CSV table of C-alpha atoms and ligand atoms in Angstrom, one decimal:
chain,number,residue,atom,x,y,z
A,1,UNK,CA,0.4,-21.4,-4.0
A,2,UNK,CA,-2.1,-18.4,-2.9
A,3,UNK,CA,-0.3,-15.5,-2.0
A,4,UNK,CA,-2.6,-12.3,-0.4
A,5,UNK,CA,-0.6,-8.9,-0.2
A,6,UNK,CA,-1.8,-6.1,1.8
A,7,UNK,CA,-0.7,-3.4,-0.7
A,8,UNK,CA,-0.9,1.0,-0.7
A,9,UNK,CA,-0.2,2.4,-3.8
A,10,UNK,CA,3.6,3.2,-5.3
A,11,UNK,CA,5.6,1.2,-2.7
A,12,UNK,CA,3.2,-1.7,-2.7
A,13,UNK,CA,2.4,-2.1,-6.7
A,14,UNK,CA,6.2,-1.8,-7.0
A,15,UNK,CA,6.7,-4.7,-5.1
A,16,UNK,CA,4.0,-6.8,-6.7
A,17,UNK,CA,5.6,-6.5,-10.1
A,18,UNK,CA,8.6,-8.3,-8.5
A,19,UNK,CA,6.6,-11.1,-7.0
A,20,UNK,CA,4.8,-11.5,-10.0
A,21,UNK,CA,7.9,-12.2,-12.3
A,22,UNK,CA,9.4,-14.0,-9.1
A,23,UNK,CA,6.2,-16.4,-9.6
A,24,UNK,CA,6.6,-16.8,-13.4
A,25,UNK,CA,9.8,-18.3,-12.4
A,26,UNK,CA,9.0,-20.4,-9.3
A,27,UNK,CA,6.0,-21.5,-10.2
A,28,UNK,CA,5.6,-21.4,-14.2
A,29,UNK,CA,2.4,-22.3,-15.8
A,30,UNK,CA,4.1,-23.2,-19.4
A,31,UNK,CA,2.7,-19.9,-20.9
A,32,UNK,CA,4.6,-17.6,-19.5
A,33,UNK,CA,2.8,-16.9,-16.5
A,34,UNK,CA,2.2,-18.5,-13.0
A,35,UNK,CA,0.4,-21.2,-11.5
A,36,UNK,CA,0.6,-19.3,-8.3
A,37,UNK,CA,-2.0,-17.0,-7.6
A,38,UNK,CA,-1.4,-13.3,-6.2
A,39,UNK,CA,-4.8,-11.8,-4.0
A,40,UNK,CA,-4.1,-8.0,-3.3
A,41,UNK,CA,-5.7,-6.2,-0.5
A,42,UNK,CA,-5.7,-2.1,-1.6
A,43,UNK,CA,-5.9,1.0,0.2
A,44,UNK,CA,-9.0,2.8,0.3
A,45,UNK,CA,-8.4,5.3,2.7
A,46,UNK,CA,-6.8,7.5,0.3
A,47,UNK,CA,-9.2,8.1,-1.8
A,48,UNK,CA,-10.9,11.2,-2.5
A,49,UNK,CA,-14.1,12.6,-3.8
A,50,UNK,CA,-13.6,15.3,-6.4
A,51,UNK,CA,-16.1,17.1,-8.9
A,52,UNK,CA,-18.4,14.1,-7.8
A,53,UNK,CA,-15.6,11.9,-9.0
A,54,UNK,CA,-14.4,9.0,-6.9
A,55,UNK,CA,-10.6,8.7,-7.0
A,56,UNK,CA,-8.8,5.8,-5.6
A,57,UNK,CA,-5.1,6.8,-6.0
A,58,UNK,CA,-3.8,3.3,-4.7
A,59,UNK,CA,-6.3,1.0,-6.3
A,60,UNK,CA,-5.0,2.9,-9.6
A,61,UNK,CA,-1.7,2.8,-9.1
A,62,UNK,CA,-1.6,-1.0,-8.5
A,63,UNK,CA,-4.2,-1.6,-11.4
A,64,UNK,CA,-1.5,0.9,-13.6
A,65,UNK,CA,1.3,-0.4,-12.4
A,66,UNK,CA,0.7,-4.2,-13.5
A,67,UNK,CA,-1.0,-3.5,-16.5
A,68,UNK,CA,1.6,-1.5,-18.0
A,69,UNK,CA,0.0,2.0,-17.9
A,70,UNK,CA,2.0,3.9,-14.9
A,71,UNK,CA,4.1,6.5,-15.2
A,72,UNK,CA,7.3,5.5,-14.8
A,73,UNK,CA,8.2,8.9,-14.2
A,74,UNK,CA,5.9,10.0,-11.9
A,75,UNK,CA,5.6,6.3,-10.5
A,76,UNK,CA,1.5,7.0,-9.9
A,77,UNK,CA,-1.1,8.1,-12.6
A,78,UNK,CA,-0.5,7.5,-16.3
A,79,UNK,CA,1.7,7.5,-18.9
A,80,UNK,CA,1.4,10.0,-21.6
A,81,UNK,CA,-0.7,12.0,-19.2
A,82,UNK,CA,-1.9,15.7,-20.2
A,83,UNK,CA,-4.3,17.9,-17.6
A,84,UNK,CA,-6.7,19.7,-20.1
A,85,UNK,CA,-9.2,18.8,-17.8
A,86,UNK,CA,-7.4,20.0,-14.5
A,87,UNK,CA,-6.1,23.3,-16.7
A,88,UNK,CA,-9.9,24.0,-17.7
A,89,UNK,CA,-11.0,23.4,-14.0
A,90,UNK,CA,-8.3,25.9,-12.7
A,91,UNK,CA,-10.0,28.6,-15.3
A,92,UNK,CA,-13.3,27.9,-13.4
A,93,UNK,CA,-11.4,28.7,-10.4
A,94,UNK,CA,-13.0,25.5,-9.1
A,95,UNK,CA,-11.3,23.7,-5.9
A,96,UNK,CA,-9.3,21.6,-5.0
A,97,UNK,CA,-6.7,23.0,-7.4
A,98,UNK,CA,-3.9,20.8,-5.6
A,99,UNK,CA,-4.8,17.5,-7.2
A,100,UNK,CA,-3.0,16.1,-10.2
A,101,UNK,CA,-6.5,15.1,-11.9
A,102,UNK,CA,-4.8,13.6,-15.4
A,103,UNK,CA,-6.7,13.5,-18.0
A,104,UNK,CA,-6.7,9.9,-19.2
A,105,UNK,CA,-7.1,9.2,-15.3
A,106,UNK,CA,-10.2,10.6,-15.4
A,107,UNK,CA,-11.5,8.5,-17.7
A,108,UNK,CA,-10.8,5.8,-14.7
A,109,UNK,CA,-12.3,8.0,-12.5
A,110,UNK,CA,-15.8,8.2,-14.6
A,111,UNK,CA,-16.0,5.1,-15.6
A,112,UNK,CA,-16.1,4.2,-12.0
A,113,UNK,CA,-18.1,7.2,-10.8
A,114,UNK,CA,-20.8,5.7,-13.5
A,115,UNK,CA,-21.0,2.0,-11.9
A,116,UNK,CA,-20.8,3.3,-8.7
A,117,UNK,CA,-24.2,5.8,-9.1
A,118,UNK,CA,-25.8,2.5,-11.2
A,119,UNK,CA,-25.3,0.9,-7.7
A,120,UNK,CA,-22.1,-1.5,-7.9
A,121,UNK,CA,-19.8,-1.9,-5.2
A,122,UNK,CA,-16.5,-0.9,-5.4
A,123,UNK,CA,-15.1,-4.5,-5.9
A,124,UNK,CA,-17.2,-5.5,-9.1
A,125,UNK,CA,-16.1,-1.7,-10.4
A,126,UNK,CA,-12.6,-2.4,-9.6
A,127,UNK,CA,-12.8,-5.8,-11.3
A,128,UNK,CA,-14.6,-4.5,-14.3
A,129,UNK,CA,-11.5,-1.8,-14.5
A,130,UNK,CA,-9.2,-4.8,-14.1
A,131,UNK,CA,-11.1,-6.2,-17.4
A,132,UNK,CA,-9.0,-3.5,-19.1
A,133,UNK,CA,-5.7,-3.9,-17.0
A,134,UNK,CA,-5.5,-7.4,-16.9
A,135,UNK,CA,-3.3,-6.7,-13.7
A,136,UNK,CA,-2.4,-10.5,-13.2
A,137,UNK,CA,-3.5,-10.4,-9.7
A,138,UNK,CA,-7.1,-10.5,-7.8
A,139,UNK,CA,-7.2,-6.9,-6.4
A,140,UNK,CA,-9.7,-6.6,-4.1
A,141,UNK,CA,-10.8,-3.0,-2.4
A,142,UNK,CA,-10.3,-3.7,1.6
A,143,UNK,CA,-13.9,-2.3,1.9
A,144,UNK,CA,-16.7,-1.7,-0.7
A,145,UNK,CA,-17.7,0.8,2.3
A,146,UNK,CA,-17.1,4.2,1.8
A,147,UNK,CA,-14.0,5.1,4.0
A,148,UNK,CA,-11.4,8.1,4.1
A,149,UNK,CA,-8.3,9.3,5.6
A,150,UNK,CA,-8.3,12.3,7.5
A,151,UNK,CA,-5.6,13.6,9.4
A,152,UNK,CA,-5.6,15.2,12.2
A,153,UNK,CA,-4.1,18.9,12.5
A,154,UNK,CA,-3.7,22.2,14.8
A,155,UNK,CA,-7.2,24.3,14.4
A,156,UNK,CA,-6.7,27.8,13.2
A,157,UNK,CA,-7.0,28.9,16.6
A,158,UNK,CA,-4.8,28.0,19.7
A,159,UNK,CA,-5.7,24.8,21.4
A,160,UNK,CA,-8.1,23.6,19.0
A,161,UNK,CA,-7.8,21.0,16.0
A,162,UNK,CA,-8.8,20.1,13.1
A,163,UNK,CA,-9.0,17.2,10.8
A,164,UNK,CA,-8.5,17.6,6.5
A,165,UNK,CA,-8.5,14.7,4.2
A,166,UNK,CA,-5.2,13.0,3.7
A,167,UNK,CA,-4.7,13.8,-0.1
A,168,UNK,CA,-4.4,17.7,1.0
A,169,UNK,CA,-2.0,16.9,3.8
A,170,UNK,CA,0.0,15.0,1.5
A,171,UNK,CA,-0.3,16.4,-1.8
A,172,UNK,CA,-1.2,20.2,-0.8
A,173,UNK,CA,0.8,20.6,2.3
A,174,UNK,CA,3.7,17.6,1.6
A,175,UNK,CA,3.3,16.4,4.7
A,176,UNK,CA,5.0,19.2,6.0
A,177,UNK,CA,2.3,20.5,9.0
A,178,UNK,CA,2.8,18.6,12.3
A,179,UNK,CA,0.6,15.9,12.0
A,180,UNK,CA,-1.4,14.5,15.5
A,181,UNK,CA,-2.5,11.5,14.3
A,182,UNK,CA,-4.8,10.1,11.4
A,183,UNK,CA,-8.6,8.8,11.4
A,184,UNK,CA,-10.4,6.2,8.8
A,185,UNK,CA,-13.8,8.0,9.0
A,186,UNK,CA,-16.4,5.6,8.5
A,187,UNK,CA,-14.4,2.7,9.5
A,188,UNK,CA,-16.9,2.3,12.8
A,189,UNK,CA,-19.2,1.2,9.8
A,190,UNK,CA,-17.3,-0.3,7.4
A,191,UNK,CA,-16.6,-4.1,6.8
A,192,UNK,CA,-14.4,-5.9,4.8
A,193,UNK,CA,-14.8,-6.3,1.4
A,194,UNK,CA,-15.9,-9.7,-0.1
A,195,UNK,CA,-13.4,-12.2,0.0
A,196,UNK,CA,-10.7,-10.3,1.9
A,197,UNK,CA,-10.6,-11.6,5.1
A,198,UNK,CA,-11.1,-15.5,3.6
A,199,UNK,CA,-7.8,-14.2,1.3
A,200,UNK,CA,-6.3,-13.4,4.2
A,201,UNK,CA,-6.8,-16.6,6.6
A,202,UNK,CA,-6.3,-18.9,3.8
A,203,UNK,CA,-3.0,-17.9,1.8
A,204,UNK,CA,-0.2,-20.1,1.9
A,205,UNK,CA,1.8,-16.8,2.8
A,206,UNK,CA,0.4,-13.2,3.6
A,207,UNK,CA,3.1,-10.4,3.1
A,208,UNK,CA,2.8,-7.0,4.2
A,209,UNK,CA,5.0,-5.3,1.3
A,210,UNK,CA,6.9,-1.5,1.4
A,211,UNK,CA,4.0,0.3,1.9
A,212,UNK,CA,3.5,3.0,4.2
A,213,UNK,CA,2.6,1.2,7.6
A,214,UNK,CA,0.7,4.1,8.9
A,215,UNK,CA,-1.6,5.2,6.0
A,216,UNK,CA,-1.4,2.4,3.8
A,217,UNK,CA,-1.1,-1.1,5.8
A,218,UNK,CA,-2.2,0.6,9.1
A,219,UNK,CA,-5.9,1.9,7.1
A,220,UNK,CA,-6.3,-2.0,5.5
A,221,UNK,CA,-6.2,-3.2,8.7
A,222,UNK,CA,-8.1,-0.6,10.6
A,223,UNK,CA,-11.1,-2.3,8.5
A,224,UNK,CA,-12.9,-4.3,10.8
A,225,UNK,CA,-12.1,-8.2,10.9
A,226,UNK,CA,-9.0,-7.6,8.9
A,227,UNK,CA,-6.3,-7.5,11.6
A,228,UNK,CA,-8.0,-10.0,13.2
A,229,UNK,CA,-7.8,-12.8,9.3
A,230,UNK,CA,-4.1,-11.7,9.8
A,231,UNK,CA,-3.5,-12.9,12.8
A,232,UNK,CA,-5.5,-15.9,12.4
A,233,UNK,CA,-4.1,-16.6,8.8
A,234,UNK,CA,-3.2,-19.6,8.3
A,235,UNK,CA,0.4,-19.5,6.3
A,236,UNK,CA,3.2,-17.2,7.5
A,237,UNK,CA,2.8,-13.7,8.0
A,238,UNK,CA,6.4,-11.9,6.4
A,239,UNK,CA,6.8,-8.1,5.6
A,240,UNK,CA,9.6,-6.0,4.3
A,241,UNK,CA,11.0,-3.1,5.8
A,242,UNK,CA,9.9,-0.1,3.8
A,243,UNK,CA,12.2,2.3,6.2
A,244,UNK,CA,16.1,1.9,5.1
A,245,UNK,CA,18.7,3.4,7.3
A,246,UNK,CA,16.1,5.4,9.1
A,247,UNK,CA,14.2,6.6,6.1
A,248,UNK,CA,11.5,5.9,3.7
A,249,UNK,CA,13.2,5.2,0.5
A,250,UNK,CA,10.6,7.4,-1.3
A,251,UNK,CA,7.9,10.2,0.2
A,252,UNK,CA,7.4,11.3,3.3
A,253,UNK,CA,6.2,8.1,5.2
A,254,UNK,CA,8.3,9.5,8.4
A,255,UNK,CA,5.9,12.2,9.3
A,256,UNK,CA,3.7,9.7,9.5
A,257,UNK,CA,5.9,7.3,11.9
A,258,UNK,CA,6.7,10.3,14.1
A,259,UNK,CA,2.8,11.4,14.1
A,260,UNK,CA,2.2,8.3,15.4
A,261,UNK,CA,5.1,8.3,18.5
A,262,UNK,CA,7.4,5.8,16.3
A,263,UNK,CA,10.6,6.3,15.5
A,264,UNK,CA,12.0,6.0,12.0
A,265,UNK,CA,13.4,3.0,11.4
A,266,UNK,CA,13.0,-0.8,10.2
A,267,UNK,CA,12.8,-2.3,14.1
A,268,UNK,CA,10.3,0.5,15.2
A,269,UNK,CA,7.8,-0.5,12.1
A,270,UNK,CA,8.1,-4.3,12.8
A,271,UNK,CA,8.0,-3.8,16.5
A,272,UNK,CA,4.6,-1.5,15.5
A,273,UNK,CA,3.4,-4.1,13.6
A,274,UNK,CA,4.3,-6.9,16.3
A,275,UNK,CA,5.3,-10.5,16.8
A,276,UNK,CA,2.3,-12.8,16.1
A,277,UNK,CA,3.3,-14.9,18.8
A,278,UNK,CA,3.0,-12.2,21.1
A,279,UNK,CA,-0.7,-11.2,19.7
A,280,UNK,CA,1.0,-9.0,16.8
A,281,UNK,CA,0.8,-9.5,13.2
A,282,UNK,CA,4.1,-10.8,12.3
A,283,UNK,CA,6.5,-14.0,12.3
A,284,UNK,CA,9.3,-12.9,9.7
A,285,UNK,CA,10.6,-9.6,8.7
A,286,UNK,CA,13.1,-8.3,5.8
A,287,UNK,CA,15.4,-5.4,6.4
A,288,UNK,CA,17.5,-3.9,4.3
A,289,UNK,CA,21.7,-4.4,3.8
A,290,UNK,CA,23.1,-3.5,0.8
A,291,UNK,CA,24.2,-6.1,-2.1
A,292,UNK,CA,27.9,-7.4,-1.7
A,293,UNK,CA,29.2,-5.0,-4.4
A,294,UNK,CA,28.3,-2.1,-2.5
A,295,UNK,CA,29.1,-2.7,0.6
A,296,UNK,CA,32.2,-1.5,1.3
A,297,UNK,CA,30.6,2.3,0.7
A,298,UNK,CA,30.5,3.1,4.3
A,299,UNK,CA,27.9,6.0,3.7
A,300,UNK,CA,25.3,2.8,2.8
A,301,UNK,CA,22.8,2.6,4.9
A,302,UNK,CA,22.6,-0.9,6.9
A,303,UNK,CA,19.7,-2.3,9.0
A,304,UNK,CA,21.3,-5.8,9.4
A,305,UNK,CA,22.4,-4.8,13.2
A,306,UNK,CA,18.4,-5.2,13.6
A,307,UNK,CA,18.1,-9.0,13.2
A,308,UNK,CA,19.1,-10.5,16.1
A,309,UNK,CA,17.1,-8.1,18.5
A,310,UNK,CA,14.3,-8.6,16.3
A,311,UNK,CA,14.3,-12.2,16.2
A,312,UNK,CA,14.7,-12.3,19.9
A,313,UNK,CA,11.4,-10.4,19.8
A,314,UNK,CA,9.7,-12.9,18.2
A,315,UNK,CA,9.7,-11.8,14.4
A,316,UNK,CA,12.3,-14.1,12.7
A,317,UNK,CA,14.5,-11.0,10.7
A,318,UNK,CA,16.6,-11.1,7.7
A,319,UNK,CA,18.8,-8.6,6.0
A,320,UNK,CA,18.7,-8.7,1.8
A,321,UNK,CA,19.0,-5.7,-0.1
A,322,UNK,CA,14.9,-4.2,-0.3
A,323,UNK,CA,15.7,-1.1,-2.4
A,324,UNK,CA,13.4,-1.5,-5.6
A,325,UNK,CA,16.0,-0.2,-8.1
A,326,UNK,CA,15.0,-2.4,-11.0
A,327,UNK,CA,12.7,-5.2,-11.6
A,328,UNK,CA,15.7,-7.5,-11.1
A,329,UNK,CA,16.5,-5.9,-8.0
A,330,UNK,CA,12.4,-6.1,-6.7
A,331,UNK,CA,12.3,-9.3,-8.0
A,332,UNK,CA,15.0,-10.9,-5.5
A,333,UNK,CA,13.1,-8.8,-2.4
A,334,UNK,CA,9.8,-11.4,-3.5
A,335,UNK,CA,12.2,-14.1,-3.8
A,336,UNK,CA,13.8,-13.1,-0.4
A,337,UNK,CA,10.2,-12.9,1.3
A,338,UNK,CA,8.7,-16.3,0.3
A,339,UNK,CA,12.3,-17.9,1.5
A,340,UNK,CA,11.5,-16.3,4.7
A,341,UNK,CA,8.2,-18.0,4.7
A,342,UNK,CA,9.5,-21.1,3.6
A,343,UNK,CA,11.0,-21.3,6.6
A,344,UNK,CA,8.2,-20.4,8.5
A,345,UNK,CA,5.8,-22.5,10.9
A,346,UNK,CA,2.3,-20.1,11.5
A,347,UNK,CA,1.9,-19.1,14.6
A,348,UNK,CA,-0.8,-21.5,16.2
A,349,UNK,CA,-4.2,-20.2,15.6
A,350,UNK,CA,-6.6,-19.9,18.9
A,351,UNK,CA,-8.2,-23.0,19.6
A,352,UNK,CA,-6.3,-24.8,17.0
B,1,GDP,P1,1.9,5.2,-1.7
B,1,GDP,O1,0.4,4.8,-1.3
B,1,GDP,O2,2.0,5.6,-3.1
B,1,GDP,O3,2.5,6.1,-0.7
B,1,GDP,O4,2.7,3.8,-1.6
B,1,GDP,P2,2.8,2.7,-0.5
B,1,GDP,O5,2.2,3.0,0.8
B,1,GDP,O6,2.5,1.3,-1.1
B,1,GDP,O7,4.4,2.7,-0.3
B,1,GDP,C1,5.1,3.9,0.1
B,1,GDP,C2,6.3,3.5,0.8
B,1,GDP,O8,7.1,2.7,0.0
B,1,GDP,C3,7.2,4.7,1.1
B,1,GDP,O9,6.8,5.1,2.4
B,1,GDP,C4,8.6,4.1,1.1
B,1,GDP,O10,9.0,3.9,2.5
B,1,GDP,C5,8.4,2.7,0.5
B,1,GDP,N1,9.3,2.5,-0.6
B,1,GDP,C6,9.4,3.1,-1.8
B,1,GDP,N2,10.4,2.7,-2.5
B,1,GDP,C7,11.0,1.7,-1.8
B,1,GDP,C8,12.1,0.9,-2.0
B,1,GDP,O11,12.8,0.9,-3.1
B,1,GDP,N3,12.5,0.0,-1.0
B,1,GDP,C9,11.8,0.0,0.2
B,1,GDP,N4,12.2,-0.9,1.1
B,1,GDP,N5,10.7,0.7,0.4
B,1,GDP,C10,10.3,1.6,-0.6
B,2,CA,CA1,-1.4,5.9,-1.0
């Protein structure tokens, strides 16, 4: 069983820790782990350049989140963090001073710096980072190329715009300035990364986790060939809803729906993402309905009224409960998603 996930950072490392004790079940190796093997695609777009640094927020946080090192708290960077480093920089009055630079993060980020100056591309660093981590999983950068996120705002004066990187819109501004639109600058050059697009068209099951669809999944397959492996793939394309009752279930992913011209809500992301059979990326969908025991508490949100409009569409839907509570909880959303696909045919490839 090959399994390739198209993951950001929080929402899409939170998910993976489900699968992967999902797949220590289903398919158990006798040692406690799995004979099923999990590829992950990462965001790139997010990262940043900082003190001649290079940060890659979602890399880390799926690299930290299976190897035990997140912060639970925080849910991105690491545990025990201190900022001596980002307190000293301050007192240089050196910029950005918006970033959460960690300390023991840092070391991540100069290790990498380091291999990346000696010439490596980003996949052998992330691998040799993954030496440490022992994440479980294959996690592959979508592009060794050097790619970023910018978004594009209102210039300082009228009529005119601007674009700033991501991490400030986020981070700095939380989201909170109208938002026209986003940009992978350098994508026109950028290609895949090695091995992502064969992980892609030859998993028994691609998912598309609950990641941000706009600056997570919508950057990994901005990559050139990338959209194109998932609509070829070969196994079943399923994704999970990461909009519940019309919002994201953490962050601010809905100013980046509505910069886009979506509306917030489970059917507007999987009719975004599309129906493979109708030239899309999708053939099975999960959205959210709360577990039996809460269900009477009308105030829960409900997305089950999406399923049969959906299906119609061409993107056979499901409702299961997709809020991450606890691994028990994220574990039955993996569960829920290969069922899906077990029930899937792939769309036919062209020519085949
Ligand atoms: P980021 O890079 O850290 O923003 O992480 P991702 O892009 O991987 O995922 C962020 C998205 O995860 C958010 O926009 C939320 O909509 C979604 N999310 C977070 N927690 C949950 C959850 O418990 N359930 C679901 N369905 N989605 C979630
Ligand atoms: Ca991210």
């Amino acid at each position: 069983m090959q399994i390739t996930v198209l993951a950001g950072g929080i929402g899409g490392a939170r998910f993976l820790t489900g699968l992967r004790q999902h797949l220590r079940a289903a398919y158990p190796d006798g040692n406690g782990g799995s004979t099923a093997e999990v590829t992950v695609i990462g965001n790139t777009g997010d990262d940043i350049r900082l003190y001649g640094l290079q940060v890659c927020p979602d890399l880390d946080t799926v690299m930290y989140t299976l190897g035990g090192g997140i912060s639970a708290e925080r849910g991105g960077g690491r545990e025990d963090e201190t900022f001596a480093v980002k307190q000293e920089l301050a007192a240089y009055g050196a910029e950005p001073t918006w970033f959460g630079l960690g300390d023991r993060d840092t070391a991540t980020h100069l290790v990498r710096s380091q291999m990346l100056a000696a010439g490596y591309p980003l996949s052998a660093v992330t691998e040799a980072l993954c030496a440490r981590w022992q994440p479980g999983v294959r996690l592959l950068p979508m592009t060794d190329d050097r790619v970023e996120t910018h978004v594009i705002i209102d210039g300082d004066s009228p009529g005119t715009r601007k674009a700033i990187h991501f991490q400030e819109w986020w981070i700095r501004h939380r989201a909170a300035i109208p938002a026209h639109g986003f940009v992978l600058v350098g994508v026109d050059d950028a290609k895949a990364g090695p091995g992502v697009a064969e992980a892609i068209r030859d998993a028994d099951v691609v998912i598309l986790p609950p990641s941000n669809p706009v600056v997570s999944v919508g950057m990994i397959l901005a990559v050139p060939g990338v959209r194109d492996a998932v609509r070829e793939a070969r196994g079943p394309v399923v994704g999970l809803s990461p909009i519940v009752g019309g919002a994201p279930v953490r962050g601010m992913a809905d100013a980046c729906l509505t910069a886009i011209g979506l509306e917030v809500s489970a059917a507007a992301v999987a009719r975004h993402y599309g129906a493979r059979s109708a030239g899309g990326l999708l053939d099975g969908w999960l959205v959210h309905t709360p577990a039996a025991a809460e269900a009477n508490e009308s105030a829960a949100a409900d997305d089950a009224h999406y399923v049969a409009e959906l299906t119609a569409a061409g993107i056979r839907t499901r409702a299961v409960p997709l809020l991450m509570t606890d691994l028990a909880a994220t574990t039955a959303m993996a569960a829920a998603a290969l069922d899906l696909a077990a029930t899937l045919r792939p769309a036919a490839t062209p020519g085949g």
